[in-house]
mmCIF file with all atom_site columns, C-alpha atoms in Angstrom:
data_model
loop_
_atom_site.group_PDB
_atom_site.id
_atom_site.type_symbol
_atom_site.label_atom_id
_atom_site.label_alt_id
_atom_site.label_comp_id
_atom_site.label_asym_id
_atom_site.label_entity_id
_atom_site.label_seq_id
_atom_site.pdbx_PDB_ins_code
_atom_site.Cartn_x
_atom_site.Cartn_y
_atom_site.Cartn_z
_atom_site.occupancy
_atom_site.B_iso_or_equiv
_atom_site.pdbx_formal_charge
_atom_site.auth_seq_id
_atom_site.auth_comp_id
_atom_site.auth_asym_id
_atom_site.auth_atom_id
_atom_site.pdbx_PDB_model_num
ATOM 1   C CA . ARG A 1 1   ? 0.000   0.000  0.000   1.00 0.00 ? 9   ARG A CA 1
ATOM 2   C CA . LYS A 1 2   ? 1.272   3.457  -0.870  1.00 0.00 ? 10  LYS A CA 1
ATOM 3   C CA . GLU A 1 3   ? 2.186   5.833  1.944   1.00 0.00 ? 11  GLU A CA 1
ATOM 4   C CA . VAL A 1 4   ? -0.015  8.523  0.425   1.00 0.00 ? 12  VAL A CA 1
ATOM 5   C CA . GLU A 1 5   ? -3.118  7.990  -1.722  1.00 0.00 ? 13  GLU A CA 1
ATOM 6   C CA . GLN A 1 6   ? -4.663  10.872 -3.567  1.00 0.00 ? 14  GLN A CA 1
ATOM 7   C CA . ASP A 1 7   ? -7.755  11.491 -5.701  1.00 0.00 ? 15  ASP A CA 1
ATOM 8   C CA . PRO A 1 8   ? -6.570  10.745 -9.221  1.00 0.00 ? 16  PRO A CA 1
ATOM 9   C CA . GLY A 1 9   ? -8.578  13.450 -10.988 1.00 0.00 ? 17  GLY A CA 1
ATOM 10  C CA . PRO A 1 10  ? -8.574  15.109 -13.394 1.00 0.00 ? 18  PRO A CA 1
ATOM 11  C CA . PHE A 1 11  ? -11.002 17.684 -12.091 1.00 0.00 ? 19  PHE A CA 1
ATOM 12  C CA . ASN A 1 12  ? -12.471 20.018 -14.702 1.00 0.00 ? 20  ASN A CA 1
ATOM 13  C CA . VAL A 1 13  ? -14.513 22.766 -13.058 1.00 0.00 ? 21  VAL A CA 1
ATOM 14  C CA . PRO A 1 14  ? -16.011 26.066 -14.221 1.00 0.00 ? 22  PRO A CA 1
ATOM 15  C CA . GLU A 1 15  ? -14.688 29.381 -12.949 1.00 0.00 ? 23  GLU A CA 1
ATOM 16  C CA . GLY A 1 16  ? -16.186 30.281 -9.602  1.00 0.00 ? 24  GLY A CA 1
ATOM 17  C CA . ALA A 1 17  ? -16.786 26.676 -8.565  1.00 0.00 ? 25  ALA A CA 1
ATOM 18  C CA . THR A 1 18  ? -15.723 25.174 -5.271  1.00 0.00 ? 26  THR A CA 1
ATOM 19  C CA . VAL A 1 19  ? -13.559 22.076 -5.534  1.00 0.00 ? 27  VAL A CA 1
ATOM 20  C CA . ALA A 1 20  ? -12.220 19.719 -2.865  1.00 0.00 ? 28  ALA A CA 1
ATOM 21  C CA . PHE A 1 21  ? -9.315  17.287 -2.963  1.00 0.00 ? 29  PHE A CA 1
ATOM 22  C CA . ASN A 1 22  ? -8.753  14.492 -0.478  1.00 0.00 ? 30  ASN A CA 1
ATOM 23  C CA . CYS A 1 23  ? -5.681  12.543 0.419   1.00 0.00 ? 31  CYS A CA 1
ATOM 24  C CA . THR A 1 24  ? -5.183  9.614  2.794   1.00 0.00 ? 32  THR A CA 1
ATOM 25  C CA . TYR A 1 25  ? -1.986  8.494  4.468   1.00 0.00 ? 33  TYR A CA 1
ATOM 26  C CA . SER A 1 26  ? -1.158  5.071  5.818   1.00 0.00 ? 34  SER A CA 1
ATOM 27  C CA . ASN A 1 27  ? 1.228   5.738  8.716   1.00 0.00 ? 35  ASN A CA 1
ATOM 28  C CA . SER A 1 28  ? -0.289  7.069  11.917  1.00 0.00 ? 36  SER A CA 1
ATOM 29  C CA . ALA A 1 29  ? 3.157   8.310  12.966  1.00 0.00 ? 37  ALA A CA 1
ATOM 30  C CA . SER A 1 30  ? 3.059   10.896 10.202  1.00 0.00 ? 38  SER A CA 1
ATOM 31  C CA . GLN A 1 31  ? 3.841   14.287 11.612  1.00 0.00 ? 39  GLN A CA 1
ATOM 32  C CA . SER A 1 32  ? 3.830   17.022 8.986   1.00 0.00 ? 40  SER A CA 1
ATOM 33  C CA . PHE A 1 33  ? 1.426   17.587 6.153   1.00 0.00 ? 41  PHE A CA 1
ATOM 34  C CA . PHE A 1 34  ? 1.523   19.886 3.173   1.00 0.00 ? 42  PHE A CA 1
ATOM 35  C CA . TRP A 1 35  ? -0.194  20.743 -0.077  1.00 0.00 ? 43  TRP A CA 1
ATOM 36  C CA . TYR A 1 36  ? 2.037   21.622 -2.998  1.00 0.00 ? 44  TYR A CA 1
ATOM 37  C CA . ARG A 1 37  ? 1.113   23.040 -6.365  1.00 0.00 ? 45  ARG A CA 1
ATOM 38  C CA . GLN A 1 38  ? 2.923   22.049 -9.542  1.00 0.00 ? 46  GLN A CA 1
ATOM 39  C CA . ASP A 1 39  ? 2.400   23.874 -12.821 1.00 0.00 ? 47  ASP A CA 1
ATOM 40  C CA . CYS A 1 40  ? 3.066   22.108 -16.109 1.00 0.00 ? 48  CYS A CA 1
ATOM 41  C CA . ARG A 1 41  ? 6.795   21.451 -16.590 1.00 0.00 ? 49  ARG A CA 1
ATOM 42  C CA . LYS A 1 42  ? 7.669   23.395 -13.433 1.00 0.00 ? 50  LYS A CA 1
ATOM 43  C CA . GLU A 1 43  ? 8.894   22.378 -9.999  1.00 0.00 ? 51  GLU A CA 1
ATOM 44  C CA . PRO A 1 44  ? 6.446   21.802 -7.107  1.00 0.00 ? 52  PRO A CA 1
ATOM 45  C CA . LYS A 1 45  ? 5.944   24.786 -4.819  1.00 0.00 ? 53  LYS A CA 1
ATOM 46  C CA . LEU A 1 46  ? 4.507   24.851 -1.333  1.00 0.00 ? 54  LEU A CA 1
ATOM 47  C CA . LEU A 1 47  ? 0.880   25.981 -1.328  1.00 0.00 ? 55  LEU A CA 1
ATOM 48  C CA . MET A 1 48  ? 0.219   25.575 2.374   1.00 0.00 ? 56  MET A CA 1
ATOM 49  C CA . SER A 1 49  ? 1.112   23.539 5.402   1.00 0.00 ? 57  SER A CA 1
ATOM 50  C CA . VAL A 1 50  ? -1.737  21.670 7.065   1.00 0.00 ? 58  VAL A CA 1
ATOM 51  C CA . TYR A 1 51  ? -2.223  22.086 10.802  1.00 0.00 ? 59  TYR A CA 1
ATOM 52  C CA . SER A 1 52  ? -4.257  19.961 13.185  1.00 0.00 ? 60  SER A CA 1
ATOM 53  C CA . SER A 1 53  ? -6.724  22.760 13.791  1.00 0.00 ? 61  SER A CA 1
ATOM 54  C CA . GLY A 1 54  ? -7.200  23.366 10.082  1.00 0.00 ? 62  GLY A CA 1
ATOM 55  C CA . ASN A 1 55  ? -6.034  26.497 8.371   1.00 0.00 ? 63  ASN A CA 1
ATOM 56  C CA . GLU A 1 56  ? -7.166  28.943 5.748   1.00 0.00 ? 64  GLU A CA 1
ATOM 57  C CA . ASP A 1 57  ? -5.308  31.141 3.313   1.00 0.00 ? 65  ASP A CA 1
ATOM 58  C CA . GLY A 1 58  ? -7.635  33.289 1.250   1.00 0.00 ? 66  GLY A CA 1
ATOM 59  C CA . ARG A 1 59  ? -9.703  31.004 -0.969  1.00 0.00 ? 67  ARG A CA 1
ATOM 60  C CA . PHE A 1 60  ? -7.826  27.898 0.188   1.00 0.00 ? 68  PHE A CA 1
ATOM 61  C CA . THR A 1 61  ? -8.714  25.832 3.249   1.00 0.00 ? 69  THR A CA 1
ATOM 62  C CA . ALA A 1 62  ? -6.761  22.797 4.454   1.00 0.00 ? 70  ALA A CA 1
ATOM 63  C CA . GLN A 1 63  ? -8.056  20.291 6.966   1.00 0.00 ? 71  GLN A CA 1
ATOM 64  C CA . LEU A 1 64  ? -6.403  17.405 8.794   1.00 0.00 ? 72  LEU A CA 1
ATOM 65  C CA . ASN A 1 65  ? -8.263  14.458 10.298  1.00 0.00 ? 73  ASN A CA 1
ATOM 66  C CA . ARG A 1 66  ? -5.774  12.370 12.260  1.00 0.00 ? 74  ARG A CA 1
ATOM 67  C CA . ALA A 1 67  ? -8.358  9.829  13.397  1.00 0.00 ? 75  ALA A CA 1
ATOM 68  C CA . SER A 1 68  ? -9.240  8.952  9.802   1.00 0.00 ? 76  SER A CA 1
ATOM 69  C CA . GLN A 1 69  ? -5.768  9.734  8.479   1.00 0.00 ? 77  GLN A CA 1
ATOM 70  C CA . TYR A 1 70  ? -6.773  12.073 5.719   1.00 0.00 ? 78  TYR A CA 1
ATOM 71  C CA . ILE A 1 71  ? -6.143  15.626 4.696   1.00 0.00 ? 79  ILE A CA 1
ATOM 72  C CA . SER A 1 72  ? -8.190  17.806 2.399   1.00 0.00 ? 80  SER A CA 1
ATOM 73  C CA . LEU A 1 73  ? -7.837  20.956 0.358   1.00 0.00 ? 81  LEU A CA 1
ATOM 74  C CA . LEU A 1 74  ? -10.808 23.143 -0.497  1.00 0.00 ? 82  LEU A CA 1
ATOM 75  C CA . ILE A 1 75  ? -10.584 25.817 -3.159  1.00 0.00 ? 83  ILE A CA 1
ATOM 76  C CA . ARG A 1 76  ? -13.419 28.340 -3.265  1.00 0.00 ? 84  ARG A CA 1
ATOM 77  C CA . ASP A 1 77  ? -14.295 30.631 -6.169  1.00 0.00 ? 85  ASP A CA 1
ATOM 78  C CA . SER A 1 78  ? -11.932 28.858 -8.573  1.00 0.00 ? 86  SER A CA 1
ATOM 79  C CA . LYS A 1 79  ? -9.855  31.032 -10.894 1.00 0.00 ? 87  LYS A CA 1
ATOM 80  C CA . LEU A 1 80  ? -8.345  30.109 -14.244 1.00 0.00 ? 88  LEU A CA 1
ATOM 81  C CA . SER A 1 81  ? -4.948  30.558 -12.597 1.00 0.00 ? 89  SER A CA 1
ATOM 82  C CA . ASP A 1 82  ? -5.735  27.745 -10.151 1.00 0.00 ? 90  ASP A CA 1
ATOM 83  C CA . SER A 1 83  ? -5.284  25.224 -12.979 1.00 0.00 ? 91  SER A CA 1
ATOM 84  C CA . ALA A 1 84  ? -2.370  23.030 -11.907 1.00 0.00 ? 92  ALA A CA 1
ATOM 85  C CA . THR A 1 85  ? -1.566  19.705 -10.282 1.00 0.00 ? 93  THR A CA 1
ATOM 86  C CA . TYR A 1 86  ? -2.017  19.626 -6.514  1.00 0.00 ? 94  TYR A CA 1
ATOM 87  C CA . LEU A 1 87  ? 0.254   17.303 -4.560  1.00 0.00 ? 95  LEU A CA 1
ATOM 88  C CA . CYS A 1 88  ? -0.444  15.967 -1.094  1.00 0.00 ? 96  CYS A CA 1
ATOM 89  C CA . VAL A 1 89  ? 2.749   15.551 0.949   1.00 0.00 ? 97  VAL A CA 1
ATOM 90  C CA . VAL A 1 90  ? 3.298   13.743 4.236   1.00 0.00 ? 98  VAL A CA 1
ATOM 91  C CA . MET A 1 91  ? 6.378   13.573 6.423   1.00 0.00 ? 99  MET A CA 1
ATOM 92  C CA . LYS A 1 92  ? 6.748   10.721 8.911   1.00 0.00 ? 100 LYS A CA 1
ATOM 93  C CA . THR A 1 93  ? 7.923   11.214 12.457  1.00 0.00 ? 101 THR A CA 1
ATOM 94  C CA . GLY A 1 94  ? 11.592  10.321 12.712  1.00 0.00 ? 102 GLY A CA 1
ATOM 95  C CA . ALA A 1 95  ? 11.961  9.767  9.005   1.00 0.00 ? 103 ALA A CA 1
ATOM 96  C CA . ASN A 1 96  ? 14.070  11.902 6.788   1.00 0.00 ? 104 ASN A CA 1
ATOM 97  C CA . ASN A 1 97  ? 12.099  11.917 3.609   1.00 0.00 ? 105 ASN A CA 1
ATOM 98  C CA . LEU A 1 98  ? 8.815   13.197 2.368   1.00 0.00 ? 106 LEU A CA 1
ATOM 99  C CA . PHE A 1 99  ? 6.079   11.114 0.769   1.00 0.00 ? 107 PHE A CA 1
ATOM 100 C CA . PHE A 1 100 ? 4.303   12.618 -2.205  1.00 0.00 ? 108 PHE A CA 1
ATOM 101 C CA . GLY A 1 101 ? 0.911   11.677 -3.550  1.00 0.00 ? 109 GLY A CA 1
ATOM 102 C CA . THR A 1 102 ? 0.547   11.147 -7.266  1.00 0.00 ? 110 THR A CA 1
ATOM 103 C CA . GLY A 1 103 ? -1.096  14.539 -7.636  1.00 0.00 ? 111 GLY A CA 1
ATOM 104 C CA . THR A 1 104 ? -4.540  15.663 -8.737  1.00 0.00 ? 112 THR A CA 1
ATOM 105 C CA . ARG A 1 105 ? -4.818  17.687 -11.895 1.00 0.00 ? 113 ARG A CA 1
ATOM 106 C CA . LEU A 1 106 ? -7.242  20.602 -11.792 1.00 0.00 ? 114 LEU A CA 1
ATOM 107 C CA . THR A 1 107 ? -8.406  22.480 -14.855 1.00 0.00 ? 115 THR A CA 1
ATOM 108 C CA . VAL A 1 108 ? -10.584 25.544 -14.347 1.00 0.00 ? 116 VAL A CA 1
ATOM 109 C CA . ILE A 1 109 ? -12.663 26.248 -17.434 1.00 0.00 ? 117 ILE A CA 1
ATOM 110 C CA . PRO A 1 110 ? -13.836 29.732 -18.467 1.00 0.00 ? 118 PRO A CA 1
ATOM 111 C CA . GLU B 2 1   ? 11.945  32.532 -3.570  1.00 0.00 ? 13  GLU B CA 1
ATOM 112 C CA . ALA B 2 2   ? 13.752  29.399 -2.406  1.00 0.00 ? 14  ALA B CA 1
ATOM 113 C CA . ASP B 2 3   ? 17.542  29.455 -2.431  1.00 0.00 ? 15  ASP B CA 1
ATOM 114 C CA . ILE B 2 4   ? 18.097  26.151 -4.175  1.00 0.00 ? 16  ILE B CA 1
ATOM 115 C CA . TYR B 2 5   ? 19.670  25.974 -7.583  1.00 0.00 ? 17  TYR B CA 1
ATOM 116 C CA . GLN B 2 6   ? 20.111  23.297 -10.193 1.00 0.00 ? 18  GLN B CA 1
ATOM 117 C CA . THR B 2 7   ? 22.391  23.315 -13.197 1.00 0.00 ? 19  THR B CA 1
ATOM 118 C CA . PRO B 2 8   ? 22.119  22.775 -16.034 1.00 0.00 ? 20  PRO B CA 1
ATOM 119 C CA . ARG B 2 9   ? 18.429  23.495 -16.665 1.00 0.00 ? 21  ARG B CA 1
ATOM 120 C CA . TYR B 2 10  ? 18.481  21.528 -19.905 1.00 0.00 ? 22  TYR B CA 1
ATOM 121 C CA . LEU B 2 11  ? 20.958  18.906 -21.101 1.00 0.00 ? 23  LEU B CA 1
ATOM 122 C CA . VAL B 2 12  ? 21.049  16.877 -24.308 1.00 0.00 ? 24  VAL B CA 1
ATOM 123 C CA . ILE B 2 13  ? 23.805  14.317 -24.321 1.00 0.00 ? 25  ILE B CA 1
ATOM 124 C CA . GLY B 2 14  ? 24.889  11.216 -26.202 1.00 0.00 ? 26  GLY B CA 1
ATOM 125 C CA . THR B 2 15  ? 24.585  7.649  -24.946 1.00 0.00 ? 27  THR B CA 1
ATOM 126 C CA . GLY B 2 16  ? 27.525  6.476  -22.855 1.00 0.00 ? 28  GLY B CA 1
ATOM 127 C CA . LYS B 2 17  ? 28.586  9.899  -21.603 1.00 0.00 ? 29  LYS B CA 1
ATOM 128 C CA . LYS B 2 18  ? 29.209  10.608 -17.946 1.00 0.00 ? 30  LYS B CA 1
ATOM 129 C CA . ILE B 2 19  ? 27.142  13.469 -16.549 1.00 0.00 ? 31  ILE B CA 1
ATOM 130 C CA . THR B 2 20  ? 26.815  15.271 -13.245 1.00 0.00 ? 32  THR B CA 1
ATOM 131 C CA . LEU B 2 21  ? 23.721  17.247 -12.315 1.00 0.00 ? 33  LEU B CA 1
ATOM 132 C CA . GLU B 2 22  ? 24.468  19.979 -9.809  1.00 0.00 ? 34  GLU B CA 1
ATOM 133 C CA . CYS B 2 23  ? 22.269  21.031 -6.892  1.00 0.00 ? 35  CYS B CA 1
ATOM 134 C CA . SER B 2 24  ? 23.136  23.679 -4.316  1.00 0.00 ? 36  SER B CA 1
ATOM 135 C CA . GLN B 2 25  ? 21.150  25.293 -1.522  1.00 0.00 ? 37  GLN B CA 1
ATOM 136 C CA . THR B 2 26  ? 22.020  28.228 0.701   1.00 0.00 ? 38  THR B CA 1
ATOM 137 C CA . MET B 2 27  ? 19.414  27.648 3.407   1.00 0.00 ? 39  MET B CA 1
ATOM 138 C CA . GLY B 2 28  ? 21.612  25.463 5.606   1.00 0.00 ? 40  GLY B CA 1
ATOM 139 C CA . HIS B 2 29  ? 19.206  22.548 5.246   1.00 0.00 ? 41  HIS B CA 1
ATOM 140 C CA . ASP B 2 30  ? 20.404  19.159 6.461   1.00 0.00 ? 42  ASP B CA 1
ATOM 141 C CA . LYS B 2 31  ? 18.087  17.105 4.271   1.00 0.00 ? 43  LYS B CA 1
ATOM 142 C CA . MET B 2 32  ? 18.372  16.979 0.524   1.00 0.00 ? 44  MET B CA 1
ATOM 143 C CA . TYR B 2 33  ? 16.575  14.868 -2.056  1.00 0.00 ? 45  TYR B CA 1
ATOM 144 C CA . TRP B 2 34  ? 16.667  13.907 -5.719  1.00 0.00 ? 46  TRP B CA 1
ATOM 145 C CA . TYR B 2 35  ? 13.428  13.090 -7.520  1.00 0.00 ? 47  TYR B CA 1
ATOM 146 C CA . GLN B 2 36  ? 12.816  11.839 -11.030 1.00 0.00 ? 48  GLN B CA 1
ATOM 147 C CA . GLN B 2 37  ? 9.640   12.876 -12.816 1.00 0.00 ? 49  GLN B CA 1
ATOM 148 C CA . ASP B 2 38  ? 8.426   12.077 -16.325 1.00 0.00 ? 50  ASP B CA 1
ATOM 149 C CA . PRO B 2 39  ? 5.952   14.509 -17.974 1.00 0.00 ? 51  PRO B CA 1
ATOM 150 C CA . GLY B 2 40  ? 2.499   14.281 -16.420 1.00 0.00 ? 52  GLY B CA 1
ATOM 151 C CA . MET B 2 41  ? 3.624   11.574 -14.029 1.00 0.00 ? 53  MET B CA 1
ATOM 152 C CA . GLU B 2 42  ? 4.291   11.405 -10.306 1.00 0.00 ? 54  GLU B CA 1
ATOM 153 C CA . LEU B 2 43  ? 7.516   12.212 -8.492  1.00 0.00 ? 55  LEU B CA 1
ATOM 154 C CA . HIS B 2 44  ? 9.801   9.310  -7.648  1.00 0.00 ? 56  HIS B CA 1
ATOM 155 C CA . LEU B 2 45  ? 12.437  9.601  -4.922  1.00 0.00 ? 57  LEU B CA 1
ATOM 156 C CA . ILE B 2 46  ? 15.776  8.251  -6.145  1.00 0.00 ? 58  ILE B CA 1
ATOM 157 C CA . HIS B 2 47  ? 18.239  9.496  -3.497  1.00 0.00 ? 59  HIS B CA 1
ATOM 158 C CA . TYR B 2 48  ? 18.234  11.404 -0.241  1.00 0.00 ? 60  TYR B CA 1
ATOM 159 C CA . SER B 2 49  ? 20.667  12.625 2.362   1.00 0.00 ? 61  SER B CA 1
ATOM 160 C CA . TYR B 2 50  ? 20.317  13.392 6.076   1.00 0.00 ? 62  TYR B CA 1
ATOM 161 C CA . GLY B 2 51  ? 23.487  15.472 6.163   1.00 0.00 ? 63  GLY B CA 1
ATOM 162 C CA . VAL B 2 52  ? 27.155  15.516 5.256   1.00 0.00 ? 64  VAL B CA 1
ATOM 163 C CA . ASN B 2 53  ? 28.530  12.071 4.365   1.00 0.00 ? 65  ASN B CA 1
ATOM 164 C CA . SER B 2 54  ? 25.086  10.462 4.519   1.00 0.00 ? 66  SER B CA 1
ATOM 165 C CA . THR B 2 55  ? 23.306  9.227  1.388   1.00 0.00 ? 67  THR B CA 1
ATOM 166 C CA . GLU B 2 56  ? 20.494  6.733  0.940   1.00 0.00 ? 68  GLU B CA 1
ATOM 167 C CA . LYS B 2 57  ? 18.736  5.236  -2.051  1.00 0.00 ? 69  LYS B CA 1
ATOM 168 C CA . GLY B 2 58  ? 15.109  6.129  -2.545  1.00 0.00 ? 70  GLY B CA 1
ATOM 169 C CA . ASP B 2 59  ? 12.078  4.142  -3.607  1.00 0.00 ? 71  ASP B CA 1
ATOM 170 C CA . LEU B 2 60  ? 12.872  4.089  -7.306  1.00 0.00 ? 72  LEU B CA 1
ATOM 171 C CA . SER B 2 61  ? 15.902  2.115  -8.372  1.00 0.00 ? 73  SER B CA 1
ATOM 172 C CA . SER B 2 62  ? 18.348  4.319  -10.190 1.00 0.00 ? 74  SER B CA 1
ATOM 173 C CA . GLU B 2 63  ? 21.724  3.793  -11.813 1.00 0.00 ? 75  GLU B CA 1
ATOM 174 C CA . SER B 2 64  ? 22.793  7.212  -10.618 1.00 0.00 ? 76  SER B CA 1
ATOM 175 C CA . THR B 2 65  ? 24.974  7.948  -7.588  1.00 0.00 ? 77  THR B CA 1
ATOM 176 C CA . VAL B 2 66  ? 25.127  10.935 -5.267  1.00 0.00 ? 78  VAL B CA 1
ATOM 177 C CA . SER B 2 67  ? 27.561  12.464 -2.800  1.00 0.00 ? 79  SER B CA 1
ATOM 178 C CA . ARG B 2 68  ? 27.226  14.893 0.090   1.00 0.00 ? 80  ARG B CA 1
ATOM 179 C CA . ILE B 2 69  ? 30.629  16.265 0.989   1.00 0.00 ? 81  ILE B CA 1
ATOM 180 C CA . ARG B 2 70  ? 29.289  19.705 1.890   1.00 0.00 ? 82  ARG B CA 1
ATOM 181 C CA . THR B 2 71  ? 25.956  20.648 3.448   1.00 0.00 ? 83  THR B CA 1
ATOM 182 C CA . GLU B 2 72  ? 25.021  22.925 0.583   1.00 0.00 ? 84  GLU B CA 1
ATOM 183 C CA . HIS B 2 73  ? 25.930  20.648 -2.312  1.00 0.00 ? 85  HIS B CA 1
ATOM 184 C CA . PHE B 2 74  ? 24.281  17.385 -3.460  1.00 0.00 ? 86  PHE B CA 1
ATOM 185 C CA . PRO B 2 75  ? 25.381  16.409 -6.976  1.00 0.00 ? 87  PRO B CA 1
ATOM 186 C CA . LEU B 2 76  ? 23.952  13.461 -8.903  1.00 0.00 ? 88  LEU B CA 1
ATOM 187 C CA . THR B 2 77  ? 26.141  11.500 -11.325 1.00 0.00 ? 89  THR B CA 1
ATOM 188 C CA . LEU B 2 78  ? 25.342  9.103  -14.138 1.00 0.00 ? 90  LEU B CA 1
ATOM 189 C CA . GLU B 2 79  ? 28.470  7.205  -15.164 1.00 0.00 ? 91  GLU B CA 1
ATOM 190 C CA . SER B 2 80  ? 27.082  6.135  -18.532 1.00 0.00 ? 92  SER B CA 1
ATOM 191 C CA . ALA B 2 81  ? 23.945  7.857  -19.759 1.00 0.00 ? 93  ALA B CA 1
ATOM 192 C CA . ARG B 2 82  ? 21.304  5.860  -21.657 1.00 0.00 ? 94  ARG B CA 1
ATOM 193 C CA . PRO B 2 83  ? 18.092  6.914  -23.433 1.00 0.00 ? 95  PRO B CA 1
ATOM 194 C CA . SER B 2 84  ? 16.110  5.351  -20.557 1.00 0.00 ? 96  SER B CA 1
ATOM 195 C CA . HIS B 2 85  ? 17.589  8.058  -18.295 1.00 0.00 ? 97  HIS B CA 1
ATOM 196 C CA . THR B 2 86  ? 15.729  10.744 -20.242 1.00 0.00 ? 98  THR B CA 1
ATOM 197 C CA . SER B 2 87  ? 13.554  12.504 -17.670 1.00 0.00 ? 99  SER B CA 1
ATOM 198 C CA . GLN B 2 88  ? 13.297  15.557 -15.440 1.00 0.00 ? 100 GLN B CA 1
ATOM 199 C CA . TYR B 2 89  ? 15.427  15.492 -12.296 1.00 0.00 ? 101 TYR B CA 1
ATOM 200 C CA . LEU B 2 90  ? 14.308  17.640 -9.375  1.00 0.00 ? 102 LEU B CA 1
ATOM 201 C CA . CYS B 2 91  ? 16.447  18.445 -6.356  1.00 0.00 ? 103 CYS B CA 1
ATOM 202 C CA . ALA B 2 92  ? 14.890  19.511 -3.052  1.00 0.00 ? 104 ALA B CA 1
ATOM 203 C CA . SER B 2 93  ? 15.965  20.372 0.478   1.00 0.00 ? 105 SER B CA 1
ATOM 204 C CA . SER B 2 94  ? 14.182  20.680 3.780   1.00 0.00 ? 106 SER B CA 1
ATOM 205 C CA . GLY B 2 95  ? 14.870  21.887 7.285   1.00 0.00 ? 107 GLY B CA 1
ATOM 206 C CA . HIS B 2 96  ? 15.302  19.655 10.302  1.00 0.00 ? 108 HIS B CA 1
ATOM 207 C CA . ARG B 2 97  ? 13.017  21.192 12.860  1.00 0.00 ? 109 ARG B CA 1
ATOM 208 C CA . ALA B 2 98  ? 9.302   21.955 12.763  1.00 0.00 ? 110 ALA B CA 1
ATOM 209 C CA . PRO B 2 99  ? 7.757   24.177 11.634  1.00 0.00 ? 111 PRO B CA 1
ATOM 210 C CA . ASN B 2 100 ? 10.377  24.611 8.916   1.00 0.00 ? 112 ASN B CA 1
ATOM 211 C CA . THR B 2 101 ? 10.265  21.101 7.542   1.00 0.00 ? 113 THR B CA 1
ATOM 212 C CA . GLU B 2 102 ? 8.672   21.799 4.177   1.00 0.00 ? 114 GLU B CA 1
ATOM 213 C CA . ALA B 2 103 ? 10.703  20.985 1.087   1.00 0.00 ? 115 ALA B CA 1
ATOM 214 C CA . PHE B 2 104 ? 11.909  23.579 -1.389  1.00 0.00 ? 116 PHE B CA 1
ATOM 215 C CA . PHE B 2 105 ? 12.589  22.502 -4.958  1.00 0.00 ? 117 PHE B CA 1
ATOM 216 C CA . GLY B 2 106 ? 15.084  23.628 -7.535  1.00 0.00 ? 118 GLY B CA 1
ATOM 217 C CA . GLN B 2 107 ? 13.825  24.394 -11.022 1.00 0.00 ? 119 GLN B CA 1
ATOM 218 C CA . GLY B 2 108 ? 14.875  20.988 -12.277 1.00 0.00 ? 120 GLY B CA 1
ATOM 219 C CA . THR B 2 109 ? 17.190  19.600 -14.942 1.00 0.00 ? 121 THR B CA 1
ATOM 220 C CA . ARG B 2 110 ? 15.527  18.268 -18.055 1.00 0.00 ? 122 ARG B CA 1
ATOM 221 C CA . LEU B 2 111 ? 17.813  15.527 -19.359 1.00 0.00 ? 123 LEU B CA 1
ATOM 222 C CA . THR B 2 112 ? 17.582  14.036 -22.836 1.00 0.00 ? 124 THR B CA 1
ATOM 223 C CA . VAL B 2 113 ? 19.901  11.188 -23.781 1.00 0.00 ? 125 VAL B CA 1
ATOM 224 C CA . VAL B 2 114 ? 20.119  10.529 -27.503 1.00 0.00 ? 126 VAL B CA 1
#
């Protein structure tokens, strides 16, 4: 079983829509959680860290559910510029590497 | 902007050549990583390092080797390039202590072996 499982997508949504991505992780010792964004043929960039209490950054909201071992990303009022691949990332306690999901491709349509 | 740099950005090279992909970071990060990614596909970890003189192989088997003689430098070497090595190679680094454990990526090296 993969360390991190992510919605495969692709998600094609109209401008202004709300879209949610989910991601599950297999190791309960996982400590740090992140969402990254990767544009076509570019490197991944940190979108936001995910905290236990949940956190919001403008139109983006991240949630963590440790009991069910999943994290989510909600994007409200989608913009064309939100089109990208969104990667779920988990770091295990005591480990020295990060585990990436396969990514979910989002296309926002005019 | 993250202070992690990869050179070259693009490389086209003939089969059998030895190549070294450079990666340097100025953030003082202990952990560094090399990922391989084909277009539209997921990232695969091929090497990582906890610090100076430590290197480990990742999940994806790779014929490449790495070294970590200095904290800021983590080069990747292919002794004899083959067309199957054609891919994008992404270097990343991360801090040791929360909350600064997120990874920062270089812009990548797009390698084509002909």
